[in-house]
N, CA, C and O atoms as CSV, one atom per row, in Angstrom:
chain,resi,resn,atom,element,x,y,z
A,1,UNK,N,N,0.842,-1.176,0.000
A,1,UNK,CA,C,0.000,0.000,0.000
A,1,UNK,C,C,0.889,1.241,0.000
A,1,UNK,O,O,1.859,1.316,0.754
A,2,UNK,N,N,0.553,2.213,-0.850
A,2,UNK,CA,C,1.343,3.429,-0.984
A,2,UNK,C,C,1.054,4.356,0.179
A,2,UNK,O,O,-0.081,4.468,0.642
A,3,UNK,N,N,2.103,5.019,0.644
A,3,UNK,CA,C,1.935,5.960,1.750
A,3,UNK,C,C,1.084,7.140,1.298
A,3,UNK,O,O,1.146,7.547,0.138
A,4,UNK,N,N,0.297,7.683,2.202
A,4,UNK,CA,C,-0.632,8.755,1.868
A,4,UNK,C,C,0.083,10.067,1.582
A,4,UNK,O,O,-0.468,10.915,0.881
A,5,UNK,N,N,1.287,10.261,2.099
A,5,UNK,CA,C,1.975,11.533,1.934
A,5,UNK,C,C,2.696,11.663,0.596
A,5,UNK,O,O,3.192,12.745,0.283
A,6,UNK,N,N,2.773,10.609,-0.199
A,6,UNK,CA,C,3.464,10.672,-1.479
A,6,UNK,C,C,2.557,11.270,-2.541
A,6,UNK,O,O,1.399,10.875,-2.676
A,7,UNK,N,N,3.080,12.205,-3.279
A,7,UNK,CA,C,2.348,12.825,-4.371
A,7,UNK,C,C,2.606,12.007,-5.631
A,7,UNK,O,O,3.766,11.852,-6.012
A,8,UNK,N,N,1.588,11.480,-6.290
A,8,UNK,CA,C,1.813,10.640,-7.469
A,8,UNK,C,C,2.439,11.401,-8.631
A,8,UNK,O,O,3.041,10.783,-9.510
A,9,UNK,N,N,2.313,12.727,-8.658
A,9,UNK,CA,C,2.884,13.502,-9.748
A,9,UNK,C,C,4.376,13.730,-9.565
A,9,UNK,O,O,5.079,13.988,-10.542
A,10,UNK,N,N,4.873,13.641,-8.343
A,10,UNK,CA,C,6.301,13.850,-8.105
A,10,UNK,C,C,7.036,12.545,-7.848
A,10,UNK,O,O,8.260,12.555,-7.716
A,11,UNK,N,N,6.346,11.445,-7.775
A,11,UNK,CA,C,6.970,10.147,-7.543
A,11,UNK,C,C,7.532,9.632,-8.860
A,11,UNK,O,O,6.812,9.553,-9.856
A,12,UNK,N,N,8.779,9.290,-8.870
A,12,UNK,CA,C,9.439,8.793,-10.069
A,12,UNK,C,C,8.927,7.398,-10.400
A,12,UNK,O,O,8.583,6.633,-9.499
A,13,UNK,N,N,8.875,7.063,-11.680
A,13,UNK,CA,C,8.407,5.748,-12.105
A,13,UNK,C,C,9.305,4.649,-11.560
A,13,UNK,O,O,8.828,3.558,-11.248
A,14,UNK,N,N,10.599,4.924,-11.443
A,14,UNK,CA,C,11.510,3.916,-10.921
A,14,UNK,C,C,11.185,3.590,-9.467
A,14,UNK,O,O,11.327,2.444,-9.043
A,15,UNK,N,N,10.754,4.581,-8.707
A,15,UNK,CA,C,10.405,4.327,-7.317
A,15,UNK,C,C,9.139,3.497,-7.217
A,15,UNK,O,O,8.949,2.782,-6.233
A,16,UNK,N,N,8.276,3.574,-8.206
A,16,UNK,CA,C,7.072,2.752,-8.196
A,16,UNK,C,C,7.430,1.279,-8.305
A,16,UNK,O,O,6.681,0.418,-7.845
A,17,UNK,N,N,8.567,0.991,-8.911
A,17,UNK,CA,C,9.016,-0.384,-9.051
A,17,UNK,C,C,9.803,-0.859,-7.837
A,17,UNK,O,O,10.203,-2.022,-7.769
A,18,UNK,N,N,10.023,0.026,-6.891
A,18,UNK,CA,C,10.748,-0.343,-5.687
A,18,UNK,C,C,12.250,-0.274,-5.834
A,18,UNK,O,O,12.974,-0.789,-4.982
A,19,UNK,N,N,12.744,0.356,-6.905
A,19,UNK,CA,C,14.177,0.479,-7.113
A,19,UNK,C,C,14.676,1.776,-6.489
A,19,UNK,O,O,13.932,2.756,-6.439
A,20,UNK,N,N,15.908,1.804,-6.015
A,20,UNK,CA,C,16.439,3.044,-5.434
A,20,UNK,C,C,16.680,4.084,-6.528
A,20,UNK,O,O,16.787,3.746,-7.707
A,21,UNK,N,N,16.763,5.343,-6.124
A,21,UNK,CA,C,17.057,6.413,-7.079
A,21,UNK,C,C,18.430,6.171,-7.687
A,21,UNK,O,O,19.388,5.878,-6.972
A,22,UNK,N,N,18.524,6.292,-8.996
A,22,UNK,CA,C,19.790,6.085,-9.695
A,22,UNK,C,C,20.529,7.407,-9.816
A,22,UNK,O,O,19.949,8.413,-10.225
A,23,UNK,N,N,21.796,7.406,-9.465
A,23,UNK,CA,C,22.661,8.567,-9.642
A,23,UNK,C,C,23.892,8.076,-10.385
A,23,UNK,O,O,24.601,7.188,-9.912
A,24,UNK,N,N,24.141,8.659,-11.555
A,24,UNK,CA,C,25.259,8.203,-12.383
A,24,UNK,C,C,26.596,8.510,-11.713
A,24,UNK,O,O,26.681,9.323,-10.792
A,25,UNK,N,N,27.627,7.841,-12.198
A,25,UNK,CA,C,28.976,8.076,-11.677
A,25,UNK,C,C,29.405,9.521,-11.916
A,25,UNK,O,O,30.044,10.139,-11.064
A,26,UNK,N,N,29.049,10.048,-13.077
A,26,UNK,CA,C,29.421,11.432,-13.391
A,26,UNK,C,C,28.743,12.404,-12.432
A,26,UNK,O,O,29.370,13.350,-11.956
A,27,UNK,N,N,27.465,12.173,-12.151
A,27,UNK,CA,C,26.741,13.043,-11.222
A,27,UNK,C,C,27.319,12.932,-9.822
A,27,UNK,O,O,27.460,13.938,-9.128
A,28,UNK,N,N,27.652,11.724,-9.404
A,28,UNK,CA,C,28.267,11.540,-8.089
A,28,UNK,C,C,29.593,12.295,-8.015
A,28,UNK,O,O,29.877,12.966,-7.023
A,29,UNK,N,N,30.403,12.181,-9.074
A,29,UNK,CA,C,31.693,12.870,-9.106
A,29,UNK,C,C,31.505,14.377,-8.990
A,29,UNK,O,O,32.187,15.034,-8.204
A,30,UNK,N,N,30.568,14.931,-9.783
A,30,UNK,CA,C,30.350,16.378,-9.756
A,30,UNK,C,C,29.822,16.840,-8.403
A,30,UNK,O,O,30.224,17.894,-7.909
A,31,UNK,N,N,28.930,16.067,-7.804
A,31,UNK,CA,C,28.411,16.434,-6.481
A,31,UNK,C,C,29.518,16.425,-5.431
A,31,UNK,O,O,29.587,17.320,-4.588
A,32,UNK,N,N,30.384,15.411,-5.484
A,32,UNK,CA,C,31.504,15.348,-4.542
A,32,UNK,C,C,32.479,16.505,-4.772
A,32,UNK,O,O,32.996,17.086,-3.818
A,33,UNK,N,N,32.724,16.833,-6.035
A,33,UNK,CA,C,33.626,17.935,-6.362
A,33,UNK,C,C,33.076,19.257,-5.842
A,33,UNK,O,O,33.825,20.072,-5.303
A,34,UNK,N,N,31.778,19.475,-6.000
A,34,UNK,CA,C,31.155,20.712,-5.510
A,34,UNK,C,C,31.183,20.786,-3.990
A,34,UNK,O,O,31.339,21.865,-3.419
A,35,UNK,N,N,31.030,19.628,-3.329
A,35,UNK,CA,C,31.116,19.619,-1.863
A,35,UNK,C,C,32.543,19.907,-1.408
A,35,UNK,O,O,32.753,20.621,-0.427
A,36,UNK,N,N,33.522,19.352,-2.119
A,36,UNK,CA,C,34.923,19.541,-1.736
A,36,UNK,C,C,35.419,20.954,-2.047
A,36,UNK,O,O,36.261,21.492,-1.328
A,37,UNK,N,N,34.896,21.550,-3.113
A,37,UNK,CA,C,35.329,22.896,-3.525
A,37,UNK,C,C,34.107,23.792,-3.682
A,37,UNK,O,O,33.618,23.967,-4.798
A,38,UNK,N,N,33.604,24.358,-2.597
A,38,UNK,CA,C,32.403,25.194,-2.700
A,38,UNK,C,C,32.607,26.450,-3.550
A,38,UNK,O,O,31.635,27.019,-4.047
A,39,UNK,N,N,33.855,26.889,-3.725
A,39,UNK,CA,C,34.129,28.090,-4.510
A,39,UNK,C,C,34.194,27.790,-6.008
A,39,UNK,O,O,34.369,28.713,-6.804
A,40,UNK,N,N,34.059,26.539,-6.408
A,40,UNK,CA,C,34.241,26.137,-7.799
A,40,UNK,C,C,33.284,26.862,-8.745
A,40,UNK,O,O,33.703,27.331,-9.804
A,41,UNK,N,N,32.030,26.958,-8.384
A,41,UNK,CA,C,31.055,27.600,-9.272
A,41,UNK,C,C,31.384,29.079,-9.471
A,41,UNK,O,O,31.256,29.597,-10.580
A,42,UNK,N,N,31.802,29.752,-8.414
A,42,UNK,CA,C,32.181,31.166,-8.538
A,42,UNK,C,C,33.404,31.313,-9.443
A,42,UNK,O,O,33.483,32.258,-10.228
A,43,UNK,N,N,34.356,30.386,-9.340
A,43,UNK,CA,C,35.533,30.428,-10.200
A,43,UNK,C,C,35.154,30.184,-11.659
A,43,UNK,O,O,35.705,30.815,-12.561
A,44,UNK,N,N,34.212,29.267,-11.888
A,44,UNK,CA,C,33.756,29.005,-13.250
A,44,UNK,C,C,33.082,30.239,-13.841
A,44,UNK,O,O,33.307,30.585,-15.001
A,45,UNK,N,N,32.258,30.896,-13.038
A,45,UNK,CA,C,31.579,32.108,-13.520
A,45,UNK,C,C,32.590,33.217,-13.819
A,45,UNK,O,O,32.434,33.952,-14.794
A,46,UNK,N,N,33.615,33.337,-12.990
A,46,UNK,CA,C,34.651,34.348,-13.232
A,46,UNK,C,C,35.403,34.043,-14.527
A,46,UNK,O,O,35.713,34.955,-15.293
A,47,UNK,N,N,35.694,32.777,-14.772
A,47,UNK,CA,C,36.363,32.389,-16.011
A,47,UNK,C,C,35.500,32.650,-17.228
A,47,UNK,O,O,35.992,33.094,-18.265
A,48,UNK,N,N,34.218,32.374,-17.100
A,48,UNK,CA,C,33.311,32.643,-18.216
A,48,UNK,C,C,33.241,34.142,-18.492
A,48,UNK,O,O,33.256,34.563,-19.649
A,49,UNK,N,N,33.164,34.938,-17.450
A,49,UNK,CA,C,33.097,36.390,-17.628
A,49,UNK,C,C,34.373,36.911,-18.278
A,49,UNK,O,O,34.334,37.865,-19.055
A,50,UNK,N,N,35.496,36.289,-17.962
A,50,UNK,CA,C,36.772,36.716,-18.520
A,50,UNK,C,C,36.840,36.472,-20.023
A,50,UNK,O,O,37.379,37.296,-20.764
A,51,UNK,N,N,36.295,35.343,-20.477
A,51,UNK,CA,C,36.455,34.954,-21.876
A,51,UNK,C,C,35.229,35.194,-22.751
A,51,UNK,O,O,35.376,35.518,-23.929
A,52,UNK,N,N,34.025,35.042,-22.203
A,52,UNK,CA,C,32.838,35.006,-23.054
A,52,UNK,C,C,31.872,36.158,-22.841
A,52,UNK,O,O,31.349,36.701,-23.814
A,53,UNK,N,N,31.627,36.538,-21.630
A,53,UNK,CA,C,30.606,37.547,-21.349
A,53,UNK,C,C,31.188,38.939,-21.563
A,53,UNK,O,O,31.590,39.615,-20.615
A,54,UNK,N,N,31.224,39.346,-22.806
A,54,UNK,CA,C,31.797,40.629,-23.184
A,54,UNK,C,C,30.707,41.519,-23.773
A,54,UNK,O,O,29.781,41.028,-24.417
A,55,UNK,N,N,30.817,42.821,-23.553
A,55,UNK,CA,C,29.867,43.724,-24.223
A,55,UNK,C,C,30.097,43.678,-25.733
A,55,UNK,O,O,31.237,43.603,-26.192
A,56,UNK,N,N,29.022,43.723,-26.492
A,56,UNK,CA,C,29.111,43.632,-27.940
A,56,UNK,C,C,29.188,45.021,-28.568
A,56,UNK,O,O,28.462,45.932,-28.168
A,57,UNK,N,N,30.062,45.174,-29.541
A,57,UNK,CA,C,30.206,46.420,-30.284
A,57,UNK,C,C,29.327,46.310,-31.528
A,57,UNK,O,O,29.671,45.598,-32.472
A,58,UNK,N,N,28.209,47.005,-31.530
A,58,UNK,CA,C,27.252,46.885,-32.632
A,58,UNK,C,C,27.796,47.466,-33.935
A,58,UNK,O,O,27.499,46.949,-35.012
A,59,UNK,N,N,28.580,48.522,-33.850
A,59,UNK,CA,C,29.162,49.089,-35.074
A,59,UNK,C,C,30.120,48.099,-35.728
A,59,UNK,O,O,30.096,47.924,-36.947
A,60,UNK,N,N,30.958,47.454,-34.929
A,60,UNK,CA,C,31.884,46.461,-35.468
A,60,UNK,C,C,31.116,45.289,-36.072
A,60,UNK,O,O,31.472,44.807,-37.147
A,61,UNK,N,N,30.071,44.829,-35.395
A,61,UNK,CA,C,29.275,43.718,-35.913
A,61,UNK,C,C,28.615,44.101,-37.236
A,61,UNK,O,O,28.542,43.283,-38.153
A,62,UNK,N,N,28.138,45.330,-37.337
A,62,UNK,CA,C,27.508,45.802,-38.572
A,62,UNK,C,C,28.540,45.852,-39.704
A,62,UNK,O,O,28.245,45.452,-40.830
A,63,UNK,N,N,29.751,46.343,-39.405
A,63,UNK,CA,C,30.810,46.394,-40.417
A,63,UNK,C,C,31.229,44.992,-40.854
A,63,UNK,O,O,31.453,44.748,-42.040
A,64,UNK,N,N,31.333,44.085,-39.908
A,64,UNK,CA,C,31.720,42.713,-40.233
A,64,UNK,C,C,30.659,42.054,-41.105
A,64,UNK,O,O,30.994,41.327,-42.041
A,65,UNK,N,N,29.396,42.296,-40.813
A,65,UNK,CA,C,28.317,41.724,-41.613
A,65,UNK,C,C,28.340,42.306,-43.027
A,65,UNK,O,O,28.126,41.579,-43.998
A,66,UNK,N,N,28.598,43.606,-43.149
A,66,UNK,CA,C,28.641,44.245,-44.467
A,66,UNK,C,C,29.839,43.767,-45.284
A,66,UNK,O,O,29.780,43.769,-46.514
A,67,UNK,N,N,30.914,43.361,-44.631
A,67,UNK,CA,C,32.128,42.937,-45.329
A,67,UNK,C,C,32.115,41.461,-45.701
A,67,UNK,O,O,33.071,40.973,-46.304
A,68,UNK,N,N,31.068,40.752,-45.360
A,68,UNK,CA,C,31.015,39.322,-45.679
A,68,UNK,C,C,31.017,39.100,-47.182
A,68,UNK,O,O,30.392,39.853,-47.929
A,69,UNK,N,N,31.712,38.078,-47.615
A,69,UNK,CA,C,31.774,37.718,-49.026
A,69,UNK,C,C,30.876,36.509,-49.225
A,69,UNK,O,O,30.981,35.537,-48.477
A,70,UNK,N,N,29.986,36.546,-50.226
A,70,UNK,CA,C,29.124,35.384,-50.456
A,70,UNK,C,C,29.964,34.142,-50.747
A,70,UNK,O,O,30.988,34.211,-51.426
A,71,UNK,N,N,29.523,33.034,-50.232
A,71,UNK,CA,C,30.276,31.797,-50.373
A,71,UNK,C,C,29.401,30.751,-51.042
A,71,UNK,O,O,28.199,30.674,-50.784
A,72,UNK,N,N,30.011,29.951,-51.899
A,72,UNK,CA,C,29.282,28.873,-52.562
A,72,UNK,C,C,28.930,27.809,-51.532
A,72,UNK,O,O,29.601,27.696,-50.506
A,73,UNK,N,N,27.881,27.026,-51.794
A,73,UNK,CA,C,27.486,25.996,-50.826
A,73,UNK,C,C,28.597,24.991,-50.529
A,73,UNK,O,O,28.760,24.568,-49.384
A,74,UNK,N,N,29.358,24.609,-51.551
A,74,UNK,CA,C,30.456,23.675,-51.337
A,74,UNK,C,C,31.716,24.342,-51.856
A,74,UNK,O,O,31.952,24.378,-53.064
A,75,UNK,N,N,32.521,24.865,-50.953
A,75,UNK,CA,C,33.638,25.727,-51.348
A,75,UNK,C,C,34.752,24.981,-52.070
A,75,UNK,O,O,35.536,25.608,-52.784
A,76,UNK,N,N,34.849,23.674,-51.912
A,76,UNK,CA,C,35.943,22.933,-52.531
A,76,UNK,C,C,35.568,22.377,-53.898
A,76,UNK,O,O,36.388,21.719,-54.538
A,77,UNK,N,N,34.360,22.626,-54.354
A,77,UNK,CA,C,33.931,22.156,-55.667
A,77,UNK,C,C,34.655,22.961,-56.741
A,77,UNK,O,O,34.677,24.192,-56.701
A,78,UNK,N,N,35.244,22.259,-57.695
A,78,UNK,CA,C,35.921,22.960,-58.785
A,78,UNK,C,C,34.892,23.443,-59.788
A,78,UNK,O,O,33.795,22.895,-59.897
A,79,UNK,N,N,35.269,24.480,-60.518
A,79,UNK,CA,C,34.381,25.010,-61.548
A,79,UNK,C,C,34.354,24.030,-62.721
A,79,UNK,O,O,35.403,23.529,-63.126
A,80,UNK,N,N,33.186,23.753,-63.263
A,80,UNK,CA,C,33.142,22.860,-64.431
A,80,UNK,C,C,33.762,23.561,-65.643
A,80,UNK,O,O,33.584,24.761,-65.850
A,81,UNK,N,N,34.472,22.800,-66.411
A,81,UNK,CA,C,35.084,23.396,-67.603
A,81,UNK,C,C,34.005,23.605,-68.657
A,81,UNK,O,O,33.046,22.838,-68.737
A,82,UNK,N,N,34.165,24.630,-69.450
A,82,UNK,CA,C,33.170,24.973,-70.460
A,82,UNK,C,C,33.620,24.522,-71.847
A,82,UNK,O,O,33.416,25.262,-72.809
A,83,UNK,N,N,34.205,23.378,-71.989
A,83,UNK,CA,C,34.680,22.884,-73.285
A,83,UNK,C,C,33.599,22.208,-74.035
A,83,UNK,O,O,33.824,21.732,-75.148
């Protein structure tokens, strides 16, 4: 008999079969790493901000778009000879 306090919408199908919750090795590793190094997420965010989160220069983007050269669908295709 199912306990009355369990919500059927939040109960995992695997638990209905009586199996324990599965946690992959990768997830276990990441959870242990986060517990061992609580500052890790802040360091990751700082690294992302250093390399990726940059303000965009709209004038430069507009110039780069205007300077694009049309490219053929397959750039390595040779031109057919007209003989």
